[in-house]
XYZ file of C-alpha atoms in Angstrom:
175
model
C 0.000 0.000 0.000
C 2.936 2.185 0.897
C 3.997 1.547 -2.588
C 0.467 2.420 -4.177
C 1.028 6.367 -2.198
C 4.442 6.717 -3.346
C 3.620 5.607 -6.945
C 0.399 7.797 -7.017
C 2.705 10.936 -5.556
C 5.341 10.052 -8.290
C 2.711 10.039 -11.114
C 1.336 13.628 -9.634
C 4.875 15.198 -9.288
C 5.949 13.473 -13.086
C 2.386 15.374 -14.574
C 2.983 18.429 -12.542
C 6.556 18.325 -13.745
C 5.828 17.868 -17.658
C 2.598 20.014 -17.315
C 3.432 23.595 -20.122
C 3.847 26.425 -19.137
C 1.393 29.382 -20.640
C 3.165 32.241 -22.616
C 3.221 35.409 -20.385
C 2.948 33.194 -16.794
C 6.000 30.936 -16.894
C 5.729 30.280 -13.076
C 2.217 28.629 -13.817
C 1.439 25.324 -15.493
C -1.639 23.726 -17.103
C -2.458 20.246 -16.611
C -5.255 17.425 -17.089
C -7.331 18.654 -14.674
C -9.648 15.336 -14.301
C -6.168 13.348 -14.645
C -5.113 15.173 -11.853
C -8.233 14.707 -9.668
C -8.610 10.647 -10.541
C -4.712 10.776 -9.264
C -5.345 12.098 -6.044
C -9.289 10.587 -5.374
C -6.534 7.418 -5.706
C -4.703 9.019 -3.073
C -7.404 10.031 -0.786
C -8.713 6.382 -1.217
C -5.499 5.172 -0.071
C -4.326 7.440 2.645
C -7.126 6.688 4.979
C -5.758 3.046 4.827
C -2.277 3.911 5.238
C -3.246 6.487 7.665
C -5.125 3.939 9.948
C -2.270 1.338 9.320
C 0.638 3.749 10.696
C -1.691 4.246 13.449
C -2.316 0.490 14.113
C 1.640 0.513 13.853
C 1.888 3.392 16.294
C -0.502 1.942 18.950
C 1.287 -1.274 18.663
C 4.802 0.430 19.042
C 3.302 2.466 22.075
C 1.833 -0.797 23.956
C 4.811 -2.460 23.229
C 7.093 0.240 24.828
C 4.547 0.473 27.659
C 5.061 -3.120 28.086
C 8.563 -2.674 27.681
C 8.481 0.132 30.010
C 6.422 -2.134 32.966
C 8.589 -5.154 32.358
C 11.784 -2.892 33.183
C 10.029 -1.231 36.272
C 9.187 -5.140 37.287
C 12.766 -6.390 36.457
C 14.324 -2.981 38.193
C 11.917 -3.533 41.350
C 12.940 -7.396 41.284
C 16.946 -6.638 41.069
C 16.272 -4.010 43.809
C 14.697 -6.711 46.130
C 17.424 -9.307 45.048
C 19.951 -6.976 45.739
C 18.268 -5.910 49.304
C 17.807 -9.768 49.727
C 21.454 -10.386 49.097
C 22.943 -7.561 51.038
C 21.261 -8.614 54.073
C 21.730 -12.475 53.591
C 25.429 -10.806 53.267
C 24.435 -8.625 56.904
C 23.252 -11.654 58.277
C 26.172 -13.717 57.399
C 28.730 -11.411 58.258
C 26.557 -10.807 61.895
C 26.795 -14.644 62.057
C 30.097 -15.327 61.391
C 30.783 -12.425 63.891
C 29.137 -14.004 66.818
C 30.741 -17.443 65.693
C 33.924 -15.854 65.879
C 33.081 -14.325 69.450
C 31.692 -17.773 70.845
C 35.043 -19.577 70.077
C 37.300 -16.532 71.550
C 34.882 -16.975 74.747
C 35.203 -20.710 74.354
C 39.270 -20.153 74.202
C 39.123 -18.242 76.805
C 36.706 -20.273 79.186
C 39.011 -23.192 78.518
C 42.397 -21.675 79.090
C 41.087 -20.342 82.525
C 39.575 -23.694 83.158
C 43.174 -25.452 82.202
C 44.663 -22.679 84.427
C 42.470 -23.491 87.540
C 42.564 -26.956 86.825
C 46.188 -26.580 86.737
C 46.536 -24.879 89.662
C 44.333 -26.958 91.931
C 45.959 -30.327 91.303
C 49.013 -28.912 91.666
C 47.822 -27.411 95.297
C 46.298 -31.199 95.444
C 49.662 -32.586 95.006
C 51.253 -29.727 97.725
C 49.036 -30.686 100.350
C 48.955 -34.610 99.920
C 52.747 -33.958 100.038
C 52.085 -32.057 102.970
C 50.242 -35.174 104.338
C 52.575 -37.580 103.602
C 55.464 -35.860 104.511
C 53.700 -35.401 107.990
C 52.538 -38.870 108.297
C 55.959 -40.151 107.361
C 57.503 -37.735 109.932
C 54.453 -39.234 112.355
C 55.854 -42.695 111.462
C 59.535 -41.664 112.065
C 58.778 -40.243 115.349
C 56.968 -43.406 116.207
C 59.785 -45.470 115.493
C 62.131 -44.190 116.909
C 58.955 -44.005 120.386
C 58.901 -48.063 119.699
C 62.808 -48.459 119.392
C 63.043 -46.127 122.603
C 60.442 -47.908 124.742
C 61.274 -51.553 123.018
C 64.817 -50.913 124.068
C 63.769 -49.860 127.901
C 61.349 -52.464 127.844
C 64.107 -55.070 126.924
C 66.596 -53.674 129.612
C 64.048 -53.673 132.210
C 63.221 -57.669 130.877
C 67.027 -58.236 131.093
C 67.010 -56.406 134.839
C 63.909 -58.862 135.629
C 65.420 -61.913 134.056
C 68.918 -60.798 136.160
C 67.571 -60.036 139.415
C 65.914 -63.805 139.414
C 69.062 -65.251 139.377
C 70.046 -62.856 142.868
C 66.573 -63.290 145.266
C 68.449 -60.272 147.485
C 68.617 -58.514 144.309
C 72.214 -58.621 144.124
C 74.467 -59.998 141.976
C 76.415 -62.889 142.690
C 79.951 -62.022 143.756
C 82.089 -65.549 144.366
């Protein structure tokens, strides 16, 4: 149809263009008046067709940019949300990995003071059992050497008894 305008514009121009001139008004033409007029009833016949198809074309281009237009909004809104979704995952890692990190230094901590009390009390364990041995092996010592003491008195005074039997005065024989 395009083609039909542009040839019926051609043939006007081309008739226009060979159309005479009159003798005294060169800047006027004459043409075939009724040719002319069949040319553009033609025209008029097929403008309202192209006119209605260029604006079936532009009401298609415009929905199509409007649709364009919302799918970009939607697609901008979605990245937004993705983007808000991934920067907090990324907050909520980070604050995660954070308080992981602070639970093990606490843990470290608890359990090098726990190793250093534990530490401390078996050593202060081992002092005082030492103690206690120590002073129960002094305690044993002193009783020794309280047995050897009163065994040895105890024998003497068995060996005085066992003498003095022999001498009923209590004196020793001296022949």
């Amino acid at each position: 149809m395009a083609n039909d305008i542009n040839r019926l514009i051609d043939m006007l121009y081309e008739q226009i263009e060979d159309a005479k001139s009159p003798a005294l008004k060169p800047n006027m033409s004459i043409v075939d008046r009724d040719g002319m007029l069949d040319l553009l009833d033609e025209l008029r016949a097929q403008l309202p067709v192209e006119v209605k198809r260029a604006q079936e074309l532009l009401a298609a281009r415009d929905k199509f940019v409007e649709e364009a237009k919302r799918d970009v909004e939607r697609m901008m809104r979605q990245a937004e949300l993705d983007a808000k979704t991934k920067v907090s995952d990324s907050e909520v890692l980070y604050a995660a990995k954070e308080k992981a990190r602070q639970i093990v230094a606490q843990a470290e901590e608890r359990s090098r003071k726990l190793y250093q009390v534990a530490n401390e009390y078996a050593e202060d364990a081992l002092a005082r059992t030492e103690e206690a041995v120590q002073a129960a092996l002094d305690e044993v010592k002193q009783s020794r050497v309280r047995f050897r003491t009163a065994s040895a008195a105890k024998m003497q005074e068995q060996r005085d008894k066992l003498d003095g039997k022999n001498d009923p005065a209590g004196r020793k024989d001296e022949d």
